[in-house]
Amino acid sequence: MDERIVITGLGAVTPIGLNTEETWRALLRGRPDAFRPLRRFDTRDMAFSVGGEIPNFEPNPDDVALAGPSDRAALLMMSAAREALEQAEWREKGATSGLRLGIILSTNFGSVECAEEWLGGNPAPGTMGSDFDGLSFQRAADFLARRWGAEGPVMNLSLSCASGTAAIAAAASLLKSGQADAILAGGYDALSRFAWIGLSALRTMSRTAVRPFDRRRDGTIFSEGAGALLVERESTARRRDAPVLAVLVGTALNNNAFHLTAPAREGAGTVAVMQQALLQAELAPEQVDHINAHGTGTIPNDLTETQAIQAVFGSHASKIPITSIKGTVGHLMGAAGSVEAIASVLTLRDGRIPPVANLEEPDPACALDYVRGEPRKGRFRTVLSNSAGIGGCNAAVIVSVP
Amino acid sequence: MRRVVITGVGPISAIGVGRSDFWRALEEGRSGIGDVDTGDGNESRKAALIRNFNVSDYLETAKTYLDRTSQFTFAAMSLALEDANMDPGDQAVKEAGLSLGTAYGPLSTMHLFFSDYHKKGVRLVKPILFPHAYSNTPISLLAIEYGIGGYHLHQASGWTASSAAVAFAVEAIREGQVHRMFAGGFEAFHPILLQAFDRAGKVARDAGEGECARPYDCRRNGFVLGEGAGIVVLEEEAHARARNATILARVSGFGAAWGPRSREKALRQVAEVWQDGDWVIGHANGSREGDRQEAEALLIWGGGTCRGAVFAPASRMGETLGAAGVFQLIAAVGILLQGRRYPFSVEKPDPACPISIPCDGLDVRRVVTLSSDPGGASVALCLERSEHAVST
């Protein structure tokens, strides 16, 4: 990288916290607090009825004025973005200096919930074309651009459950190309009927709990939420005197090129994406102090991810403390990578790694230092965060202390 | 900075399939617009659809299920590989990256999956459909089919999606993340697209001469929907020459911006001013607002006047939404490579859209494409004639 890319703002809305600090405290407690019977839609006849619904989300009235009351996915994203931009003091120290803000979001399902009537059959005569807009995933990014006066690139990606991490990688690219001075990189997804019925059909969900790397694990549980990070060139952050939380030292994106739904043998794509990120960061494997794993709690993911970490880090692998936050917060879909990157930054800040919830009987086939029980304390200077998604896409980011 | 060149194009559209057919269609002024069944049985409407399409003509192996967008994407990839003189099994293919974009993605599969739930109940949905209903399903399928494990990015950025996808591909090559990219986009027609845009008042209505897309014309009253997919092969110049690839054009820049002046800002990112003789391939599709805003932006960029020719492919191939940008790009390659002149006339010019139309005698050295989403985003790409280009 020519110039360093830094992270200056964080924002999150999750089933375990309506902002970053609340979410972080819950992650450090490491209890499976996200999961409850879904109330947003009728789950009768559905195979699964417990998920990571956010029970008490109150959207900001200004956001409702822009997005309407029913576009939950966009409202979650706008809430996380607001927190990140406020923390980074963008309005006070960026917008006023004529700096160009860009927006790069990423999602699995965007605002599809608004368009369910269109997808379900013939919409009632009064159903507006604007509800159909929910199928153009660009919508939430446009709302944010309007709210925050973005003038740079405003885009939305869709890379399944690698989405949140991919948005950060894409933001780094655009900053290097000079298209913007700062970019809000976000991942988001809401629990909608469309998403829930589809994800249930994939047969990757557990009815009981997400138990990453535990030998009893039997699937993941999907959650809703949003995560946002403000990333900018170091010179921009300096110029506007913004607090630098972390340095984004490496990013990578790839695909297993193997199968639409099954993980690659021995995590081959995950191996390559971690190696690519290390290469870009100019780091040796031994320089990574902690890994925030994808760790979904499905039988194949946790095994192949363990194998991939062993392949990349060799004898150092067993010395790296590793966590997956999905036992606590669930699988946040498009937001997963964003919130995991946020957790990685906070591990750098606080010297604490959140424990893997529900990891009581470690799988002998996943024999690495997965953090159990209490948060792990220490000085962590460099953290790698991994994501993967349906279709075989993978993404990795590496963050370091400023 | 590493130079990025185009070494192959694969368009599958309502006006033509493959490089030669597509460019000839543009030269002859062929239109792809025809009657379409809207699904509600009310009236006959128009759209620019790909007809007589058989995906098995383009597949290496048989498939149990493919959404229409995935089918188009496979076809575009097959055409692009052939055009770039690459074999599917080449190591150069496997080491490449993929960057595609779409506005609405596999809409027909989403609809099929969810209408089963509505009509028959949750127990009778077809699980196989769901993994085929993701916005990024087509790009995943390409990665799997061709073993492309490298750089991988998918845009769901509305009408700018495929231009943004090409921009990211160019940037990935410039950064040295990858030497070769397959980039472009896809979109497929579905009756609910027409119904929804109709209710929003965006689709062209019959004003006495049938529904037509009339970019920049004072009688314009909306767009006609189109569909298709396009993929271009982008390579770092030295790598292209090392494999003796035919260089078609060079991508000299991209720009992306948002807001009321996004078109002008995106244009200025690729070229500070509109130089005399530059062609512009616009996104004008016959919509009242969009066309006027595009014309205004071009005039400002040109310092008050039109400095070259403007061409709007949506008049023939319909509004192809997320795929529009890559079709504009492939049209641009044709102009640069062969000095092709696409006939385009505005019968009754709107005084609010004073653009100039293609004329003879231009020695075209540069073509700029401009894609815009109604939500406010614009992406511009700039192509220049490569000194190594080989006219074919």
Tab-separated table of N, CA, C and O in Angstrom, chain A residues 45 100 108-109 112 116 118-120 123-125 127 129 132 135-136 138 142 145-146 150-160 170 173-174 176-177 179 193-194 197-199 201-202 253-255 257-260 280 390-391, chain B residues 103-104 107 110-111 113-115 117-118 122-123 127 130-132 134-136 140-141 143-144 147-158 164 168 171 175 177 192-193 195-196 199 254-258 265 269 373 375 377:
chain	number	residue	atom	x	y	z
A	45	ASP	N	-45.486	-23.114	10.899
A	45	ASP	CA	-45.170	-23.995	9.766
A	45	ASP	C	-43.716	-23.892	9.322
A	45	ASP	O	-43.278	-24.620	8.433
A	100	ARG	N	-14.322	14.752	0.217
A	100	ARG	CA	-15.324	13.931	-0.463
A	100	ARG	C	-15.561	12.626	0.288
A	100	ARG	O	-14.645	11.839	0.482
A	108	ASN	N	-26.737	-9.104	1.660
A	108	ASN	CA	-27.281	-10.284	0.981
A	108	ASN	C	-28.624	-9.972	0.344
A	108	ASN	O	-28.903	-10.372	-0.775
A	109	PHE	N	-29.469	-9.316	1.135
A	109	PHE	CA	-30.880	-9.224	0.747
A	109	PHE	C	-31.388	-7.792	0.666
A	109	PHE	O	-32.555	-7.582	0.315
A	112	VAL	N	-35.193	-6.189	0.404
A	112	VAL	CA	-36.115	-7.109	-0.272
A	112	VAL	C	-37.450	-7.209	0.474
A	112	VAL	O	-38.499	-7.417	-0.137
A	116	GLU	N	-41.680	-7.712	-0.862
A	116	GLU	CA	-42.179	-9.087	-0.771
A	116	GLU	C	-43.511	-9.261	-1.485
A	116	GLU	O	-43.795	-10.315	-2.050
A	118	TRP	N	-44.381	-7.844	-4.198
A	118	TRP	CA	-44.081	-7.973	-5.623
A	118	TRP	C	-43.572	-9.375	-5.941
A	118	TRP	O	-43.837	-9.912	-7.012
A	119	LEU	N	-42.823	-9.950	-5.004
A	119	LEU	CA	-42.248	-11.265	-5.265
A	119	LEU	C	-43.244	-12.396	-5.040
A	119	LEU	O	-43.098	-13.485	-5.573
A	120	GLY	N	-44.259	-12.114	-4.228
A	120	GLY	CA	-45.162	-13.181	-3.837
A	120	GLY	C	-46.272	-13.451	-4.829
A	120	GLY	O	-47.010	-14.415	-4.714
A	123	PRO	N	-49.076	-7.924	-6.932
A	123	PRO	CA	-49.243	-6.947	-5.859
A	123	PRO	C	-50.597	-6.244	-5.975
A	123	PRO	O	-51.131	-6.109	-7.071
A	124	ALA	N	-51.132	-5.847	-4.841
A	124	ALA	CA	-52.404	-5.131	-4.834
A	124	ALA	C	-52.282	-3.889	-5.714
A	124	ALA	O	-51.193	-3.331	-5.847
A	125	PRO	N	-53.405	-3.453	-6.317
A	125	PRO	CA	-53.340	-2.328	-7.242
A	125	PRO	C	-52.684	-1.078	-6.645
A	125	PRO	O	-52.029	-0.330	-7.341
A	127	THR	N	-50.211	-1.002	-4.563
A	127	THR	CA	-48.794	-1.173	-4.220
A	127	THR	C	-47.926	-0.320	-5.135
A	127	THR	O	-48.047	-0.375	-6.347
A	129	GLY	N	-44.688	1.405	-7.032
A	129	GLY	CA	-43.417	1.051	-7.641
A	129	GLY	C	-42.265	1.299	-6.682
A	129	GLY	O	-41.233	0.644	-6.758
A	132	PHE	N	-41.072	-1.557	-4.811
A	132	PHE	CA	-40.271	-2.418	-5.668
A	132	PHE	C	-38.803	-2.005	-5.638
A	132	PHE	O	-37.909	-2.833	-5.800
A	135	LEU	N	-35.853	-3.907	-4.224
A	135	LEU	CA	-35.091	-4.944	-4.922
A	135	LEU	C	-33.838	-4.382	-5.562
A	135	LEU	O	-32.983	-5.123	-6.022
A	136	SER	N	-33.740	-3.058	-5.657
A	136	SER	CA	-32.480	-2.454	-6.073
A	136	SER	C	-31.714	-2.164	-4.789
A	136	SER	O	-32.067	-1.266	-4.040
A	138	GLN	N	-29.236	-0.754	-4.087
A	138	GLN	CA	-28.536	0.530	-4.018
A	138	GLN	C	-29.252	1.513	-3.085
A	138	GLN	O	-28.691	2.518	-2.678
A	142	ASP	N	-28.014	5.143	-1.221
A	142	ASP	CA	-28.497	6.464	-1.646
A	142	ASP	C	-29.060	7.261	-0.461
A	142	ASP	O	-28.836	8.465	-0.358
A	145	ALA	N	-26.154	8.577	1.383
A	145	ALA	CA	-25.471	9.638	0.637
A	145	ALA	C	-26.209	10.956	0.825
A	145	ALA	O	-25.601	12.012	1.026
A	146	ARG	N	-27.538	10.869	0.769
A	146	ARG	CA	-28.329	12.089	0.935
A	146	ARG	C	-28.175	12.641	2.343
A	146	ARG	O	-27.991	13.827	2.554
A	150	ALA	N	-22.756	12.808	0.730
A	150	ALA	CA	-21.662	12.138	0.018
A	150	ALA	C	-21.589	12.649	-1.416
A	150	ALA	O	-22.613	12.834	-2.060
A	151	GLU	N	-20.382	12.880	-1.899
A	151	GLU	CA	-20.206	13.312	-3.290
A	151	GLU	C	-19.310	12.364	-4.066
A	151	GLU	O	-19.190	12.461	-5.274
A	152	GLY	N	-18.660	11.461	-3.360
A	152	GLY	CA	-17.783	10.488	-4.017
A	152	GLY	C	-18.570	9.275	-4.485
A	152	GLY	O	-19.788	9.345	-4.635
A	153	PRO	N	-17.890	8.162	-4.709
A	153	PRO	CA	-18.587	6.947	-5.154
A	153	PRO	C	-19.595	6.483	-4.109
A	153	PRO	O	-19.296	6.488	-2.918
A	154	VAL	N	-20.774	6.108	-4.562
A	154	VAL	CA	-21.799	5.557	-3.675
A	154	VAL	C	-22.261	4.250	-4.311
A	154	VAL	O	-22.862	4.264	-5.383
A	155	MET	N	-21.909	3.158	-3.669
A	155	MET	CA	-22.134	1.856	-4.295
A	155	MET	C	-22.614	0.844	-3.270
A	155	MET	O	-22.471	1.036	-2.076
A	156	ASN	N	-23.179	-0.239	-3.783
A	156	ASN	CA	-23.597	-1.331	-2.927
A	156	ASN	C	-23.109	-2.646	-3.524
A	156	ASN	O	-23.320	-2.901	-4.697
A	157	LEU	N	-22.461	-3.435	-2.702
A	157	LEU	CA	-21.984	-4.738	-3.146
A	157	LEU	C	-22.904	-5.840	-2.633
A	157	LEU	O	-23.710	-5.607	-1.729
A	158	SER	N	-22.777	-7.015	-3.194
A	158	SER	CA	-23.493	-8.157	-2.655
A	158	SER	C	-22.599	-9.383	-2.797
A	158	SER	O	-22.426	-9.903	-3.889
A	159	LEU	N	-21.982	-9.783	-1.714
A	159	LEU	CA	-21.086	-10.946	-1.713
A	159	LEU	C	-21.482	-11.891	-0.593
A	159	LEU	O	-20.668	-12.303	0.216
A	160	SER	N	-22.763	-12.178	-0.536
A	160	SER	CA	-23.348	-13.071	0.463
A	160	SER	C	-22.774	-12.753	1.833
A	160	SER	O	-22.682	-11.595	2.199
A	170	ALA	N	-13.219	-3.120	-0.641
A	170	ALA	CA	-13.542	-2.259	-1.785
A	170	ALA	C	-13.296	-0.794	-1.436
A	170	ALA	O	-12.822	-0.007	-2.265
A	173	SER	N	-9.682	0.037	-1.812
A	173	SER	CA	-9.322	0.202	-3.226
A	173	SER	C	-9.694	1.583	-3.743
A	173	SER	O	-8.914	2.239	-4.430
A	174	LEU	N	-10.897	2.009	-3.438
A	174	LEU	CA	-11.346	3.302	-3.952
A	174	LEU	C	-10.570	4.455	-3.332
A	174	LEU	O	-10.319	5.472	-3.979
A	176	LYS	N	-7.430	4.275	-2.474
A	176	LYS	CA	-6.135	4.278	-3.160
A	176	LYS	C	-6.244	4.882	-4.548
A	176	LYS	O	-5.297	5.497	-5.044
A	177	SER	N	-7.406	4.704	-5.182
A	177	SER	CA	-7.574	5.235	-6.536
A	177	SER	C	-7.814	6.741	-6.526
A	177	SER	O	-7.858	7.369	-7.578
A	179	GLN	N	-10.578	8.298	-5.552
A	179	GLN	CA	-11.964	8.681	-5.878
A	179	GLN	C	-12.685	9.343	-4.709
A	179	GLN	O	-13.744	9.934	-4.896
A	193	ARG	N	-39.100	-12.330	5.907
A	193	ARG	CA	-39.649	-13.643	5.565
A	193	ARG	C	-38.867	-14.257	4.405
A	193	ARG	O	-38.542	-15.435	4.417
A	194	PHE	N	-38.617	-13.451	3.389
A	194	PHE	CA	-37.907	-13.966	2.221
A	194	PHE	C	-36.576	-14.595	2.637
A	194	PHE	O	-36.261	-15.734	2.294
A	197	ILE	N	-37.065	-17.808	5.133
A	197	ILE	CA	-37.545	-19.026	4.468
A	197	ILE	C	-36.435	-19.613	3.603
A	197	ILE	O	-36.205	-20.822	3.587
A	198	GLY	N	-35.730	-18.748	2.923
A	198	GLY	CA	-34.643	-19.221	2.066
A	198	GLY	C	-33.512	-19.822	2.866
A	198	GLY	O	-33.027	-20.926	2.568
A	199	LEU	N	-33.091	-19.121	3.905
A	199	LEU	CA	-31.982	-19.616	4.719
A	199	LEU	C	-32.364	-20.914	5.408
A	199	LEU	O	-31.535	-21.816	5.571
A	201	ALA	N	-34.260	-23.117	4.135
A	201	ALA	CA	-34.200	-24.148	3.102
A	201	ALA	C	-32.768	-24.631	2.861
A	201	ALA	O	-32.564	-25.719	2.334
A	202	LEU	N	-31.798	-23.815	3.235
A	202	LEU	CA	-30.398	-24.221	3.025
A	202	LEU	C	-29.957	-25.292	4.004
A	202	LEU	O	-28.898	-25.895	3.830
A	253	LEU	N	-9.945	-10.468	-1.445
A	253	LEU	CA	-11.240	-11.023	-1.866
A	253	LEU	C	-10.966	-12.144	-2.846
A	253	LEU	O	-10.125	-11.991	-3.732
A	254	ASN	N	-11.680	-13.264	-2.716
A	254	ASN	CA	-11.551	-14.290	-3.751
A	254	ASN	C	-12.755	-15.219	-3.745
A	254	ASN	O	-13.779	-14.922	-3.105
A	255	ASN	N	-12.655	-16.300	-4.492
A	255	ASN	CA	-13.737	-17.275	-4.543
A	255	ASN	C	-13.134	-18.680	-4.525
A	255	ASN	O	-12.076	-18.916	-5.100
A	257	ALA	N	-14.165	-21.157	-6.089
A	257	ALA	CA	-14.287	-21.780	-7.413
A	257	ALA	C	-14.519	-23.275	-7.275
A	257	ALA	O	-13.878	-24.094	-7.921
A	258	PHE	N	-15.439	-23.621	-6.386
A	258	PHE	CA	-15.640	-25.042	-6.075
A	258	PHE	C	-17.108	-25.448	-6.140
A	258	PHE	O	-17.498	-26.276	-6.945
A	259	HIS	N	-17.960	-24.856	-5.308
A	259	HIS	CA	-19.363	-25.275	-5.233
A	259	HIS	C	-20.195	-24.116	-4.703
A	259	HIS	O	-19.713	-23.311	-3.922
A	260	LEU	N	-21.491	-24.074	-5.143
A	260	LEU	CA	-22.353	-22.962	-4.751
A	260	LEU	C	-22.600	-22.932	-3.242
A	260	LEU	O	-22.626	-21.871	-2.627
A	280	GLN	N	-0.447	-8.531	0.989
A	280	GLN	CA	-0.700	-7.102	0.813
A	280	GLN	C	-0.234	-6.302	2.029
A	280	GLN	O	0.256	-5.188	1.894
A	390	ILE	N	-22.041	-17.887	0.824
A	390	ILE	CA	-22.613	-18.784	-0.163
A	390	ILE	C	-22.145	-18.339	-1.552
A	390	ILE	O	-21.954	-17.148	-1.799
A	391	GLY	N	-21.937	-19.320	-2.403
A	391	GLY	CA	-21.376	-19.016	-3.714
A	391	GLY	C	-19.875	-19.207	-3.699
A	391	GLY	O	-19.226	-19.187	-4.735
B	103	ALA	N	-28.477	-4.750	-11.364
B	103	ALA	CA	-29.392	-3.973	-10.530
B	103	ALA	C	-30.326	-4.911	-9.777
B	103	ALA	O	-30.416	-4.859	-8.556
B	104	TYR	N	-30.985	-5.787	-10.489
B	104	TYR	CA	-32.033	-6.611	-9.859
B	104	TYR	C	-31.675	-8.077	-9.712
B	104	TYR	O	-32.419	-8.822	-9.085
B	107	LEU	N	-33.948	-12.073	-10.570
B	107	LEU	CA	-35.299	-11.714	-10.137
B	107	LEU	C	-36.303	-12.833	-10.389
B	107	LEU	O	-37.188	-13.082	-9.569
B	110	MET	N	-35.984	-15.407	-7.648
B	110	MET	CA	-36.525	-14.871	-6.390
B	110	MET	C	-38.049	-14.965	-6.409
B	110	MET	O	-38.698	-15.360	-5.445
B	111	HIS	N	-38.607	-14.595	-7.554
B	111	HIS	CA	-40.057	-14.584	-7.717
B	111	HIS	C	-40.621	-16.003	-7.660
B	111	HIS	O	-41.609	-16.266	-6.973
B	113	PHE	N	-39.287	-18.648	-6.256
B	113	PHE	CA	-39.121	-19.196	-4.913
B	113	PHE	C	-40.182	-18.638	-3.964
B	113	PHE	O	-40.852	-19.378	-3.245
B	114	PHE	N	-40.368	-17.338	-3.992
B	114	PHE	CA	-41.236	-16.718	-2.994
B	114	PHE	C	-42.713	-16.877	-3.346
B	114	PHE	O	-43.562	-16.910	-2.455
B	115	SER	N	-43.027	-16.986	-4.637
B	115	SER	CA	-44.444	-17.160	-4.968
B	115	SER	C	-44.915	-18.563	-4.597
B	115	SER	O	-46.082	-18.765	-4.291
B	117	TYR	N	-44.032	-19.972	-1.846
B	117	TYR	CA	-44.369	-19.773	-0.433
B	117	TYR	C	-45.754	-19.123	-0.310
B	117	TYR	O	-46.592	-19.551	0.489
B	118	HIS	N	-46.008	-18.129	-1.112
B	118	HIS	CA	-47.280	-17.407	-1.053
B	118	HIS	C	-48.460	-18.289	-1.433
B	118	HIS	O	-49.500	-18.260	-0.796
B	122	VAL	N	-45.085	-22.658	3.186
B	122	VAL	CA	-43.646	-22.715	3.380
B	122	VAL	C	-43.073	-24.114	3.146
B	122	VAL	O	-41.925	-24.277	2.748
B	123	ARG	N	-43.895	-25.141	3.359
B	123	ARG	CA	-43.364	-26.504	3.205
B	123	ARG	C	-43.179	-26.904	1.747
B	123	ARG	O	-42.571	-27.930	1.468
B	127	PRO	N	-36.176	-25.872	-2.237
B	127	PRO	CA	-34.883	-25.438	-1.662
B	127	PRO	C	-33.811	-25.184	-2.718
B	127	PRO	O	-32.981	-24.299	-2.539
B	130	PHE	N	-33.229	-21.430	-3.912
B	130	PHE	CA	-32.732	-20.295	-3.119
B	130	PHE	C	-31.263	-19.926	-3.388
B	130	PHE	O	-30.962	-18.742	-3.569
B	131	PRO	N	-30.355	-20.903	-3.441
B	131	PRO	CA	-28.967	-20.503	-3.740
B	131	PRO	C	-28.805	-19.877	-5.128
B	131	PRO	O	-27.792	-19.242	-5.396
B	132	HIS	N	-29.813	-20.048	-5.979
B	132	HIS	CA	-29.765	-19.446	-7.311
B	132	HIS	C	-30.425	-18.059	-7.338
B	132	HIS	O	-30.555	-17.463	-8.405
B	134	TYR	N	-29.529	-15.433	-5.244
B	134	TYR	CA	-28.684	-14.362	-4.714
B	134	TYR	C	-28.244	-13.442	-5.847
B	134	TYR	O	-28.017	-13.892	-6.978
B	135	SER	N	-28.087	-12.194	-5.519
B	135	SER	CA	-27.608	-11.219	-6.507
B	135	SER	C	-26.293	-11.679	-7.127
B	135	SER	O	-26.025	-11.455	-8.309
B	136	ASN	N	-25.457	-12.343	-6.327
B	136	ASN	CA	-24.133	-12.750	-6.823
B	136	ASN	C	-24.088	-14.196	-7.304
B	136	ASN	O	-23.005	-14.722	-7.553
B	140	SER	N	-20.744	-16.253	-8.938
B	140	SER	CA	-20.259	-17.453	-8.244
B	140	SER	C	-20.211	-18.627	-9.207
B	140	SER	O	-19.248	-19.394	-9.221
B	141	LEU	N	-21.263	-18.763	-10.012
B	141	LEU	CA	-21.314	-19.884	-10.953
B	141	LEU	C	-20.182	-19.799	-11.976
B	141	LEU	O	-19.619	-20.822	-12.369
B	143	ALA	N	-17.232	-18.455	-11.437
B	143	ALA	CA	-16.002	-18.824	-10.718
B	143	ALA	C	-15.878	-20.345	-10.646
B	143	ALA	O	-14.805	-20.904	-10.877
B	144	ILE	N	-16.997	-20.992	-10.349
B	144	ILE	CA	-16.992	-22.453	-10.209
B	144	ILE	C	-16.747	-23.115	-11.566
B	144	ILE	O	-15.896	-23.992	-11.706
B	147	GLY	N	-13.177	-22.243	-12.784
B	147	GLY	CA	-12.093	-22.369	-11.822
B	147	GLY	C	-11.380	-21.054	-11.547
B	147	GLY	O	-10.165	-21.018	-11.342
B	148	ILE	N	-12.145	-19.954	-11.542
B	148	ILE	CA	-11.537	-18.631	-11.348
B	148	ILE	C	-11.532	-18.294	-9.858
B	148	ILE	O	-12.525	-17.838	-9.293
B	149	GLY	N	-10.393	-18.538	-9.218
B	149	GLY	CA	-10.326	-18.390	-7.775
B	149	GLY	C	-9.760	-17.064	-7.302
B	149	GLY	O	-9.612	-16.840	-6.112
B	150	GLY	N	-9.458	-16.153	-8.220
B	150	GLY	CA	-8.798	-14.900	-7.834
B	150	GLY	C	-9.774	-13.823	-7.385
B	150	GLY	O	-10.896	-14.116	-6.958
B	151	TYR	N	-9.320	-12.593	-7.505
B	151	TYR	CA	-10.083	-11.411	-7.084
B	151	TYR	C	-11.550	-11.540	-7.493
B	151	TYR	O	-11.868	-11.907	-8.626
B	152	HIS	N	-12.451	-11.185	-6.586
B	152	HIS	CA	-13.859	-11.501	-6.799
B	152	HIS	C	-14.720	-10.421	-6.163
B	152	HIS	O	-14.684	-10.230	-4.951
B	153	LEU	N	-15.461	-9.692	-6.992
B	153	LEU	CA	-16.286	-8.610	-6.439
B	153	LEU	C	-17.584	-8.517	-7.218
B	153	LEU	O	-17.591	-8.619	-8.448
B	154	HIS	N	-18.680	-8.316	-6.504
B	154	HIS	CA	-19.976	-8.203	-7.180
B	154	HIS	C	-20.716	-6.947	-6.735
B	154	HIS	O	-20.902	-6.721	-5.546
B	155	GLN	N	-21.144	-6.167	-7.709
B	155	GLN	CA	-21.868	-4.926	-7.461
B	155	GLN	C	-23.368	-5.160	-7.569
B	155	GLN	O	-23.828	-5.777	-8.525
B	156	ALA	N	-24.117	-4.624	-6.607
B	156	ALA	CA	-25.572	-4.529	-6.782
B	156	ALA	C	-25.893	-3.042	-6.656
B	156	ALA	O	-26.617	-2.612	-5.777
B	157	SER	N	-25.285	-2.267	-7.549
B	157	SER	CA	-25.309	-0.805	-7.451
B	157	SER	C	-26.255	-0.169	-8.451
B	157	SER	O	-25.941	0.849	-9.063
B	158	GLY	N	-27.415	-0.773	-8.643
B	158	GLY	CA	-28.400	-0.159	-9.530
B	158	GLY	C	-27.888	-0.051	-10.956
B	158	GLY	O	-27.141	-0.906	-11.440
B	164	ALA	N	-19.435	0.302	-12.596
B	164	ALA	CA	-18.690	0.248	-11.333
B	164	ALA	C	-17.863	-1.033	-11.272
B	164	ALA	O	-16.730	-1.035	-10.781
B	168	PHE	N	-13.788	-1.208	-10.754
B	168	PHE	CA	-13.071	-1.976	-9.740
B	168	PHE	C	-12.068	-2.937	-10.371
B	168	PHE	O	-10.981	-3.161	-9.831
B	171	GLU	N	-9.069	-0.967	-11.290
B	171	GLU	CA	-8.306	-0.604	-10.101
B	171	GLU	C	-7.550	-1.816	-9.544
B	171	GLU	O	-6.393	-1.694	-9.123
B	175	GLU	N	-3.546	-1.830	-9.100
B	175	GLU	CA	-2.901	-2.057	-7.801
B	175	GLU	C	-1.981	-3.268	-7.821
B	175	GLU	O	-1.234	-3.489	-6.874
B	177	GLN	N	-3.114	-6.372	-7.798
B	177	GLN	CA	-3.748	-7.503	-7.112
B	177	GLN	C	-3.959	-8.671	-8.053
B	177	GLN	O	-4.068	-9.821	-7.639
B	192	ILE	N	-42.584	-8.382	-13.711
B	192	ILE	CA	-42.793	-7.460	-12.584
B	192	ILE	C	-41.902	-6.227	-12.678
B	192	ILE	O	-42.242	-5.182	-12.119
B	193	LEU	N	-40.798	-6.325	-13.402
B	193	LEU	CA	-39.986	-5.119	-13.631
B	193	LEU	C	-40.812	-4.098	-14.408
B	193	LEU	O	-40.859	-2.913	-14.073
B	195	GLN	N	-44.118	-4.025	-14.740
B	195	GLN	CA	-45.263	-3.556	-13.955
B	195	GLN	C	-44.849	-2.486	-12.951
B	195	GLN	O	-45.527	-1.466	-12.790
B	196	ALA	N	-43.737	-2.732	-12.281
B	196	ALA	CA	-43.313	-1.798	-11.238
B	196	ALA	C	-42.871	-0.464	-11.827
B	196	ALA	O	-43.272	0.605	-11.350
B	199	ARG	N	-45.941	1.459	-12.969
B	199	ARG	CA	-46.683	2.134	-11.901
B	199	ARG	C	-45.952	3.385	-11.432
B	199	ARG	O	-46.566	4.324	-10.939
B	254	PHE	N	-11.384	6.025	-14.745
B	254	PHE	CA	-12.786	5.930	-14.342
B	254	PHE	C	-13.073	6.983	-13.296
B	254	PHE	O	-12.159	7.507	-12.646
B	255	GLY	N	-14.344	7.297	-13.158
B	255	GLY	CA	-14.733	8.269	-12.146
B	255	GLY	C	-16.091	7.886	-11.595
B	255	GLY	O	-16.929	7.344	-12.320
B	256	ALA	N	-16.296	8.134	-10.302
B	256	ALA	CA	-17.580	7.815	-9.686
B	256	ALA	C	-17.961	8.937	-8.745
B	256	ALA	O	-17.112	9.454	-8.014
B	257	ALA	N	-19.223	9.318	-8.778
B	257	ALA	CA	-19.672	10.422	-7.923
B	257	ALA	C	-21.157	10.263	-7.639
B	257	ALA	O	-21.837	9.450	-8.266
B	258	TRP	N	-21.636	11.051	-6.688
B	258	TRP	CA	-23.046	10.976	-6.302
B	258	TRP	C	-23.589	12.399	-6.111
B	258	TRP	O	-22.857	13.300	-5.718
B	265	LYS	N	-19.249	15.468	-12.311
B	265	LYS	CA	-18.081	15.140	-11.482
B	265	LYS	C	-17.419	13.848	-11.951
B	265	LYS	O	-16.195	13.744	-11.977
B	269	GLN	N	-13.589	13.378	-13.514
B	269	GLN	CA	-12.590	12.437	-12.978
B	269	GLN	C	-11.839	11.721	-14.102
B	269	GLN	O	-10.671	11.398	-13.961
B	373	ASP	N	-27.567	6.213	-12.285
B	373	ASP	CA	-28.699	5.582	-11.615
B	373	ASP	C	-29.679	6.675	-11.201
B	373	ASP	O	-29.243	7.746	-10.765
B	375	GLY	N	-31.178	7.036	-8.627
B	375	GLY	CA	-30.988	7.373	-7.221
B	375	GLY	C	-29.893	8.384	-6.956
B	375	GLY	O	-29.766	8.882	-5.844
B	377	ALA	N	-26.338	8.134	-8.328
B	377	ALA	CA	-24.939	7.750	-8.569
B	377	ALA	C	-24.613	7.792	-10.061
B	377	ALA	O	-25.465	7.499	-10.900
